């Protein structure tokens, strides 16, 4: 298995531009997570999908952030308009959660976003 | 407030020595997980210990859990330069599943050859 695949690995953009980050979870996993990592705040959960349905988006910072999961093999995280404080590494992770038991999270390599 | 907090923030040792990292948390948990992150890479799951377990081993890793003290430790024995990475604990609170997993800020381990 190729693991969780994220794109792009690096993105540099200017303030006000739209940013779209993409994630392909591991086949067969039923849960997908978007995290943001910064030096100041560490790893923060932004949103969690189960069976393609958003379950908890309380971590999404504001309306400029949106996430979709149109099918089991693809998810996007969009920031519109982007701001310099959005600069961070964004991770996608997937997991197989069955019977309420916690599964380990499998992380992608991350998308490093720099907003100038 | 943040659930898991690692201690120390940074640790530098010589190859062959043991490395011990600690994690403290505030509320009751279902389980605690440890992850490793190499520089510029994603997190990799190392080990999961459930609240009813006290110790778990995996290769050169030994994890302990003391629920009365709300703390866990990760021991890496006979460290190697390749163990250089940041190590994170993540706690799943009693009320909630994986979506409630909370990560600490990590311990940065440097193993000098």
PDB file of C-alpha atoms in Angstrom:
ATOM      1  CA  UNK A   1       0.000   0.000   0.000  1.00  0.00           C
ATOM      2  CA  UNK A   2       1.270   3.480  -0.854  1.00  0.00           C
ATOM      3  CA  UNK A   3       0.097   4.967   2.417  1.00  0.00           C
ATOM      4  CA  UNK A   4      -1.692   8.275   2.801  1.00  0.00           C
ATOM      5  CA  UNK A   5      -0.853  10.514  -0.132  1.00  0.00           C
ATOM      6  CA  UNK A   6      -0.930  14.283   0.144  1.00  0.00           C
ATOM      7  CA  UNK A   7      -0.384  16.971  -2.443  1.00  0.00           C
ATOM      8  CA  UNK A   8       1.192  19.365  -2.898  1.00  0.00           C
ATOM      9  CA  UNK A   9       4.154  18.755  -0.572  1.00  0.00           C
ATOM     10  CA  UNK A  10       5.032  22.421  -0.625  1.00  0.00           C
ATOM     11  CA  UNK A  11       2.973  25.461  -1.510  1.00  0.00           C
ATOM     12  CA  UNK A  12       3.993  29.087  -1.455  1.00  0.00           C
ATOM     13  CA  UNK A  13       1.267  31.585  -2.155  1.00  0.00           C
ATOM     14  CA  UNK A  14       0.372  35.187  -1.582  1.00  0.00           C
ATOM     15  CA  UNK A  15      -2.094  36.475   0.935  1.00  0.00           C
ATOM     16  CA  UNK A  16      -5.623  36.440  -0.420  1.00  0.00           C
ATOM     17  CA  UNK A  17      -5.105  33.517  -2.763  1.00  0.00           C
ATOM     18  CA  UNK A  18      -7.085  30.295  -2.580  1.00  0.00           C
ATOM     19  CA  UNK A  19      -5.219  27.201  -1.424  1.00  0.00           C
ATOM     20  CA  UNK A  20      -6.401  23.639  -1.971  1.00  0.00           C
ATOM     21  CA  UNK A  21      -4.700  20.723  -0.262  1.00  0.00           C
ATOM     22  CA  UNK A  22      -5.473  17.176  -1.314  1.00  0.00           C
ATOM     23  CA  UNK A  23      -5.432  13.824   0.408  1.00  0.00           C
ATOM     24  CA  UNK A  24      -5.877  10.226  -0.656  1.00  0.00           C
ATOM     25  CA  UNK A  25      -6.383   7.986   2.391  1.00  0.00           C
ATOM     26  CA  UNK A  26      -5.380   4.361   2.664  1.00  0.00           C
ATOM     27  CA  UNK A  27      -7.811   2.122   0.843  1.00  0.00           C
ATOM     28  CA  UNK A  28     -10.261   0.475   3.239  1.00  0.00           C
ATOM     29  CA  UNK A  29      -9.904   3.081   5.970  1.00  0.00           C
ATOM     30  CA  UNK A  30     -13.166   4.624   7.104  1.00  0.00           C
ATOM     31  CA  UNK A  31     -11.905   7.667   8.993  1.00  0.00           C
ATOM     32  CA  UNK A  32      -9.973  10.688   7.781  1.00  0.00           C
ATOM     33  CA  UNK A  33      -8.451  13.494   9.777  1.00  0.00           C
ATOM     34  CA  UNK A  34      -6.965  16.867   8.850  1.00  0.00           C
ATOM     35  CA  UNK A  35      -4.378  18.271  11.275  1.00  0.00           C
ATOM     36  CA  UNK A  36      -2.351  21.466  11.309  1.00  0.00           C
ATOM     37  CA  UNK A  37       1.118  21.590  12.873  1.00  0.00           C
ATOM     38  CA  UNK A  38       2.928  24.754  13.970  1.00  0.00           C
ATOM     39  CA  UNK A  39       5.773  25.349  16.380  1.00  0.00           C
ATOM     40  CA  UNK A  40       3.602  27.472  18.632  1.00  0.00           C
ATOM     41  CA  UNK A  41       0.481  25.317  18.841  1.00  0.00           C
ATOM     42  CA  UNK A  42       1.755  21.850  18.006  1.00  0.00           C
ATOM     43  CA  UNK A  43      -0.577  19.429  16.227  1.00  0.00           C
ATOM     44  CA  UNK A  44      -4.204  20.542  16.102  1.00  0.00           C
ATOM     45  CA  UNK A  45      -7.136  18.557  14.746  1.00  0.00           C
ATOM     46  CA  UNK A  46      -9.071  20.603  12.216  1.00  0.00           C
ATOM     47  CA  UNK A  47     -11.773  18.190  11.064  1.00  0.00           C
ATOM     48  CA  UNK A  48     -12.661  14.516  11.196  1.00  0.00           C
ATOM     49  CA  UNK A  49     -14.644  12.457   8.665  1.00  0.00           C
ATOM     50  CA  UNK A  50     -16.154   9.047   9.241  1.00  0.00           C
ATOM     51  CA  UNK A  51     -17.483   7.165   6.213  1.00  0.00           C
ATOM     52  CA  UNK A  52     -17.072  10.381   4.192  1.00  0.00           C
ATOM     53  CA  UNK A  53     -19.301  12.376   6.538  1.00  0.00           C
ATOM     54  CA  UNK A  54     -17.864  15.295   8.533  1.00  0.00           C
ATOM     55  CA  UNK A  55     -18.320  14.404  12.185  1.00  0.00           C
ATOM     56  CA  UNK A  56     -16.452  17.107  14.029  1.00  0.00           C
ATOM     57  CA  UNK A  57     -15.248  20.350  12.469  1.00  0.00           C
ATOM     58  CA  UNK A  58     -14.929  22.301  15.695  1.00  0.00           C
ATOM     59  CA  UNK A  59     -11.209  22.663  15.095  1.00  0.00           C
ATOM     60  CA  UNK A  60     -11.623  24.542  11.827  1.00  0.00           C
ATOM     61  CA  UNK A  61     -10.296  28.004  12.678  1.00  0.00           C
ATOM     62  CA  UNK A  62     -12.822  30.066  10.780  1.00  0.00           C
ATOM     63  CA  UNK A  63     -15.063  30.254   7.756  1.00  0.00           C
ATOM     64  CA  UNK A  64     -12.086  30.678   5.477  1.00  0.00           C
ATOM     65  CA  UNK A  65     -11.400  26.983   5.966  1.00  0.00           C
ATOM     66  CA  UNK A  66     -13.534  24.270   4.400  1.00  0.00           C
ATOM     67  CA  UNK A  67     -13.066  20.545   3.874  1.00  0.00           C
ATOM     68  CA  UNK A  68     -14.814  18.006   1.708  1.00  0.00           C
ATOM     69  CA  UNK A  69     -14.722  14.282   1.233  1.00  0.00           C
ATOM     70  CA  UNK A  70     -16.718  13.487  -1.925  1.00  0.00           C
ATOM     71  CA  UNK A  71     -15.793   9.797  -1.808  1.00  0.00           C
ATOM     72  CA  UNK A  72     -13.843   7.312   0.255  1.00  0.00           C
ATOM     73  CA  UNK A  73     -10.612   7.883  -1.626  1.00  0.00           C
ATOM     74  CA  UNK A  74     -10.322  11.655  -1.753  1.00  0.00           C
ATOM     75  CA  UNK A  75     -10.514  14.689   0.493  1.00  0.00           C
ATOM     76  CA  UNK A  76      -9.666  18.360   0.132  1.00  0.00           C
ATOM     77  CA  UNK A  77      -8.912  21.141   2.565  1.00  0.00           C
ATOM     78  CA  UNK A  78      -9.463  24.587   1.141  1.00  0.00           C
ATOM     79  CA  UNK A  79      -8.430  27.963   2.505  1.00  0.00           C
ATOM     80  CA  UNK A  80      -9.995  30.985   0.879  1.00  0.00           C
ATOM     81  CA  UNK A  81      -8.711  33.646   1.229  1.00  0.00           C
ATOM     82  CA  UNK A  82      -5.388  32.603   2.711  1.00  0.00           C
ATOM     83  CA  UNK A  83      -3.551  34.695   5.319  1.00  0.00           C
ATOM     84  CA  UNK A  84       0.070  34.632   6.548  1.00  0.00           C
ATOM     85  CA  UNK A  85      -1.045  33.128   9.873  1.00  0.00           C
ATOM     86  CA  UNK A  86      -2.256  30.056   7.973  1.00  0.00           C
ATOM     87  CA  UNK A  87       1.363  29.152   7.266  1.00  0.00           C
ATOM     88  CA  UNK A  88       1.876  25.686   8.736  1.00  0.00           C
ATOM     89  CA  UNK A  89       2.269  22.039   7.833  1.00  0.00           C
ATOM     90  CA  UNK A  90      -1.086  20.407   7.147  1.00  0.00           C
ATOM     91  CA  UNK A  91      -1.344  16.678   7.686  1.00  0.00           C
ATOM     92  CA  UNK A  92      -3.956  14.249   6.552  1.00  0.00           C
ATOM     93  CA  UNK A  93      -4.310  10.979   8.446  1.00  0.00           C
ATOM     94  CA  UNK A  94      -6.555   7.984   7.990  1.00  0.00           C
ATOM     95  CA  UNK A  95      -7.598   5.127  10.191  1.00  0.00           C
ATOM     96  CA  UNK A  96      -9.846   2.098  10.340  1.00  0.00           C
ATOM     97  CA  UNK A  97     -12.138   2.465  13.309  1.00  0.00           C
ATOM     98  CA  UNK A  98     -14.371  -0.509  13.997  1.00  0.00           C
ATOM     99  CA  UNK A  99     -16.601  -1.324  16.920  1.00  0.00           C
ATOM    100  CA  UNK A 100     -15.650   1.842  18.744  1.00  0.00           C
ATOM    101  CA  UNK A 101     -12.073   0.679  19.120  1.00  0.00           C
ATOM    102  CA  UNK A 102      -9.407   3.236  18.434  1.00  0.00           C
ATOM    103  CA  UNK A 103      -7.156   2.504  15.502  1.00  0.00           C
ATOM    104  CA  UNK A 104      -3.720   3.907  14.965  1.00  0.00           C
ATOM    105  CA  UNK A 105      -3.543   6.927  12.732  1.00  0.00           C
ATOM    106  CA  UNK A 106      -1.597   6.712   9.490  1.00  0.00           C
ATOM    107  CA  UNK A 107      -0.235  10.103   8.497  1.00  0.00           C
ATOM    108  CA  UNK A 108       0.704  11.469   5.122  1.00  0.00           C
ATOM    109  CA  UNK A 109       3.957  13.347   4.619  1.00  0.00           C
ATOM    110  CA  UNK A 110       2.201  16.691   4.991  1.00  0.00           C
ATOM    111  CA  UNK A 111       1.736  19.809   2.902  1.00  0.00           C
ATOM    112  CA  UNK A 112       3.924  22.711   3.961  1.00  0.00           C
ATOM    113  CA  UNK A 113       2.062  25.942   3.289  1.00  0.00           C
ATOM    114  CA  UNK A 114       3.708  29.340   3.262  1.00  0.00           C
ATOM    115  CA  UNK A 115       1.492  32.384   2.810  1.00  0.00           C
ATOM    116  CA  UNK A 116       3.424  35.567   2.053  1.00  0.00           C
TER     117      UNK A 116
ATOM    118  CA  UNK B   1      -5.992  22.796  28.059  1.00  0.00           C
ATOM    119  CA  UNK B   2      -3.639  20.475  26.247  1.00  0.00           C
ATOM    120  CA  UNK B   3      -4.028  16.847  27.240  1.00  0.00           C
ATOM    121  CA  UNK B   4      -0.640  15.266  26.743  1.00  0.00           C
ATOM    122  CA  UNK B   5       2.562  17.111  27.538  1.00  0.00           C
ATOM    123  CA  UNK B   6       5.966  15.584  26.974  1.00  0.00           C
ATOM    124  CA  UNK B   7       9.015  16.068  29.088  1.00  0.00           C
ATOM    125  CA  UNK B   8      11.765  16.944  28.376  1.00  0.00           C
ATOM    126  CA  UNK B   9      11.226  19.184  25.371  1.00  0.00           C
ATOM    127  CA  UNK B  10      14.622  18.175  24.026  1.00  0.00           C
ATOM    128  CA  UNK B  11      17.028  15.359  24.802  1.00  0.00           C
ATOM    129  CA  UNK B  12      20.511  14.741  23.456  1.00  0.00           C
ATOM    130  CA  UNK B  13      22.307  11.447  24.095  1.00  0.00           C
ATOM    131  CA  UNK B  14      25.107   9.294  22.707  1.00  0.00           C
ATOM    132  CA  UNK B  15      24.496   6.272  20.548  1.00  0.00           C
ATOM    133  CA  UNK B  16      24.066   3.172  22.686  1.00  0.00           C
ATOM    134  CA  UNK B  17      22.546   5.020  25.629  1.00  0.00           C
ATOM    135  CA  UNK B  18      18.943   4.683  26.687  1.00  0.00           C
ATOM    136  CA  UNK B  19      16.466   7.520  26.110  1.00  0.00           C
ATOM    137  CA  UNK B  20      13.499   8.128  28.368  1.00  0.00           C
ATOM    138  CA  UNK B  21      10.673  10.484  27.523  1.00  0.00           C
ATOM    139  CA  UNK B  22       7.717  11.249  29.722  1.00  0.00           C
ATOM    140  CA  UNK B  23       4.149  12.265  29.054  1.00  0.00           C
ATOM    141  CA  UNK B  24       1.678  13.699  31.522  1.00  0.00           C
ATOM    142  CA  UNK B  25      -2.011  14.218  30.963  1.00  0.00           C
ATOM    143  CA  UNK B  26      -4.897  15.706  32.853  1.00  0.00           C
ATOM    144  CA  UNK B  27      -8.088  13.698  32.347  1.00  0.00           C
ATOM    145  CA  UNK B  28      -8.986  10.008  32.344  1.00  0.00           C
ATOM    146  CA  UNK B  29      -8.139   8.166  29.161  1.00  0.00           C
ATOM    147  CA  UNK B  30      -9.077   5.119  27.117  1.00  0.00           C
ATOM    148  CA  UNK B  31      -5.601   4.713  25.742  1.00  0.00           C
ATOM    149  CA  UNK B  32      -2.344   6.491  25.101  1.00  0.00           C
ATOM    150  CA  UNK B  33      -0.316   6.285  21.916  1.00  0.00           C
ATOM    151  CA  UNK B  34       3.245   7.227  21.057  1.00  0.00           C
ATOM    152  CA  UNK B  35       4.256   8.511  17.623  1.00  0.00           C
ATOM    153  CA  UNK B  36       7.581   9.389  16.038  1.00  0.00           C
ATOM    154  CA  UNK B  37       8.174  12.179  13.537  1.00  0.00           C
ATOM    155  CA  UNK B  38      11.359  12.471  11.532  1.00  0.00           C
ATOM    156  CA  UNK B  39      12.248  15.959  10.384  1.00  0.00           C
ATOM    157  CA  UNK B  40      10.066  17.035   7.477  1.00  0.00           C
ATOM    158  CA  UNK B  41       8.021  13.850   7.535  1.00  0.00           C
ATOM    159  CA  UNK B  42       4.664  12.665   8.817  1.00  0.00           C
ATOM    160  CA  UNK B  43       4.022  11.031  12.170  1.00  0.00           C
ATOM    161  CA  UNK B  44       4.459   7.294  12.479  1.00  0.00           C
ATOM    162  CA  UNK B  45       2.613   5.239  15.081  1.00  0.00           C
ATOM    163  CA  UNK B  46       4.911   3.379  17.479  1.00  0.00           C
ATOM    164  CA  UNK B  47       2.796   1.805  20.176  1.00  0.00           C
ATOM    165  CA  UNK B  48      -0.607   1.972  21.880  1.00  0.00           C
ATOM    166  CA  UNK B  49      -1.175   1.201  25.536  1.00  0.00           C
ATOM    167  CA  UNK B  50      -4.659   0.831  26.956  1.00  0.00           C
ATOM    168  CA  UNK B  51      -5.770   2.233  30.272  1.00  0.00           C
ATOM    169  CA  UNK B  52      -5.882  -1.247  31.846  1.00  0.00           C
ATOM    170  CA  UNK B  53      -2.296  -2.017  30.811  1.00  0.00           C
ATOM    171  CA  UNK B  54       0.759  -1.012  32.800  1.00  0.00           C
ATOM    172  CA  UNK B  55       3.608  -1.879  30.467  1.00  0.00           C
ATOM    173  CA  UNK B  56       4.105  -2.770  26.849  1.00  0.00           C
ATOM    174  CA  UNK B  57       7.126  -3.685  24.763  1.00  0.00           C
ATOM    175  CA  UNK B  58       7.881  -3.459  21.068  1.00  0.00           C
ATOM    176  CA  UNK B  59      11.420  -4.213  19.992  1.00  0.00           C
ATOM    177  CA  UNK B  60      13.687  -1.669  21.695  1.00  0.00           C
ATOM    178  CA  UNK B  61      10.685   0.331  22.915  1.00  0.00           C
ATOM    179  CA  UNK B  62       9.178   0.022  26.354  1.00  0.00           C
ATOM    180  CA  UNK B  63       6.120   2.025  27.346  1.00  0.00           C
ATOM    181  CA  UNK B  64       4.711   2.296  30.828  1.00  0.00           C
ATOM    182  CA  UNK B  65       1.428   3.798  31.944  1.00  0.00           C
ATOM    183  CA  UNK B  66       0.540   4.944  35.441  1.00  0.00           C
ATOM    184  CA  UNK B  67      -3.098   6.011  35.424  1.00  0.00           C
ATOM    185  CA  UNK B  68      -2.978   7.031  39.090  1.00  0.00           C
ATOM    186  CA  UNK B  69      -0.291   9.586  38.265  1.00  0.00           C
ATOM    187  CA  UNK B  70      -1.714  10.275  34.804  1.00  0.00           C
ATOM    188  CA  UNK B  71       1.655   9.721  33.220  1.00  0.00           C
ATOM    189  CA  UNK B  72       3.418   7.541  30.704  1.00  0.00           C
ATOM    190  CA  UNK B  73       7.017   6.996  29.749  1.00  0.00           C
ATOM    191  CA  UNK B  74       8.660   5.843  26.546  1.00  0.00           C
ATOM    192  CA  UNK B  75      12.036   4.154  26.883  1.00  0.00           C
ATOM    193  CA  UNK B  76      14.227   3.530  23.862  1.00  0.00           C
ATOM    194  CA  UNK B  77      17.036   1.156  24.717  1.00  0.00           C
ATOM    195  CA  UNK B  78      20.425   1.023  22.994  1.00  0.00           C
ATOM    196  CA  UNK B  79      19.638   4.117  20.952  1.00  0.00           C
ATOM    197  CA  UNK B  80      20.874   4.569  17.402  1.00  0.00           C
ATOM    198  CA  UNK B  81      21.489   7.672  15.317  1.00  0.00           C
ATOM    199  CA  UNK B  82      18.424   6.676  13.282  1.00  0.00           C
ATOM    200  CA  UNK B  83      16.267   7.172  16.401  1.00  0.00           C
ATOM    201  CA  UNK B  84      16.838  10.920  16.075  1.00  0.00           C
ATOM    202  CA  UNK B  85      13.321  12.348  15.739  1.00  0.00           C
ATOM    203  CA  UNK B  86      10.549  14.041  17.669  1.00  0.00           C
ATOM    204  CA  UNK B  87       8.378  11.797  19.806  1.00  0.00           C
ATOM    205  CA  UNK B  88       4.758  12.607  20.618  1.00  0.00           C
ATOM    206  CA  UNK B  89       2.288  11.124  23.019  1.00  0.00           C
ATOM    207  CA  UNK B  90      -1.377  11.225  22.120  1.00  0.00           C
ATOM    208  CA  UNK B  91      -4.193  10.552  24.524  1.00  0.00           C
ATOM    209  CA  UNK B  92      -7.699   9.394  23.766  1.00  0.00           C
ATOM    210  CA  UNK B  93      -9.954  10.748  26.499  1.00  0.00           C
ATOM    211  CA  UNK B  94     -12.502   8.553  28.203  1.00  0.00           C
ATOM    212  CA  UNK B  95     -15.346  10.415  26.542  1.00  0.00           C
ATOM    213  CA  UNK B  96     -14.568  10.111  22.880  1.00  0.00           C
ATOM    214  CA  UNK B  97     -12.799   8.166  20.165  1.00  0.00           C
ATOM    215  CA  UNK B  98      -9.969   8.803  17.774  1.00  0.00           C
ATOM    216  CA  UNK B  99     -11.422  12.140  16.797  1.00  0.00           C
ATOM    217  CA  UNK B 100     -10.662  13.293  20.315  1.00  0.00           C
ATOM    218  CA  UNK B 101      -7.037  12.149  20.199  1.00  0.00           C
ATOM    219  CA  UNK B 102      -4.925  14.998  21.550  1.00  0.00           C
ATOM    220  CA  UNK B 103      -1.237  15.287  20.804  1.00  0.00           C
ATOM    221  CA  UNK B 104       1.428  16.831  22.978  1.00  0.00           C
ATOM    222  CA  UNK B 105       4.102  19.124  21.582  1.00  0.00           C
ATOM    223  CA  UNK B 106       6.706  16.397  21.560  1.00  0.00           C
ATOM    224  CA  UNK B 107      10.200  15.622  22.762  1.00  0.00           C
ATOM    225  CA  UNK B 108      12.973  16.254  20.275  1.00  0.00           C
ATOM    226  CA  UNK B 109      15.505  13.451  20.610  1.00  0.00           C
ATOM    227  CA  UNK B 110      19.001  13.722  19.156  1.00  0.00           C
ATOM    228  CA  UNK B 111      21.184  10.639  19.187  1.00  0.00           C
ATOM    229  CA  UNK B 112      24.798  11.506  18.495  1.00  0.00           C
ATOM    230  CA  UNK B 113      26.909   8.883  16.700  1.00  0.00           C
TER     231      UNK B 113
END
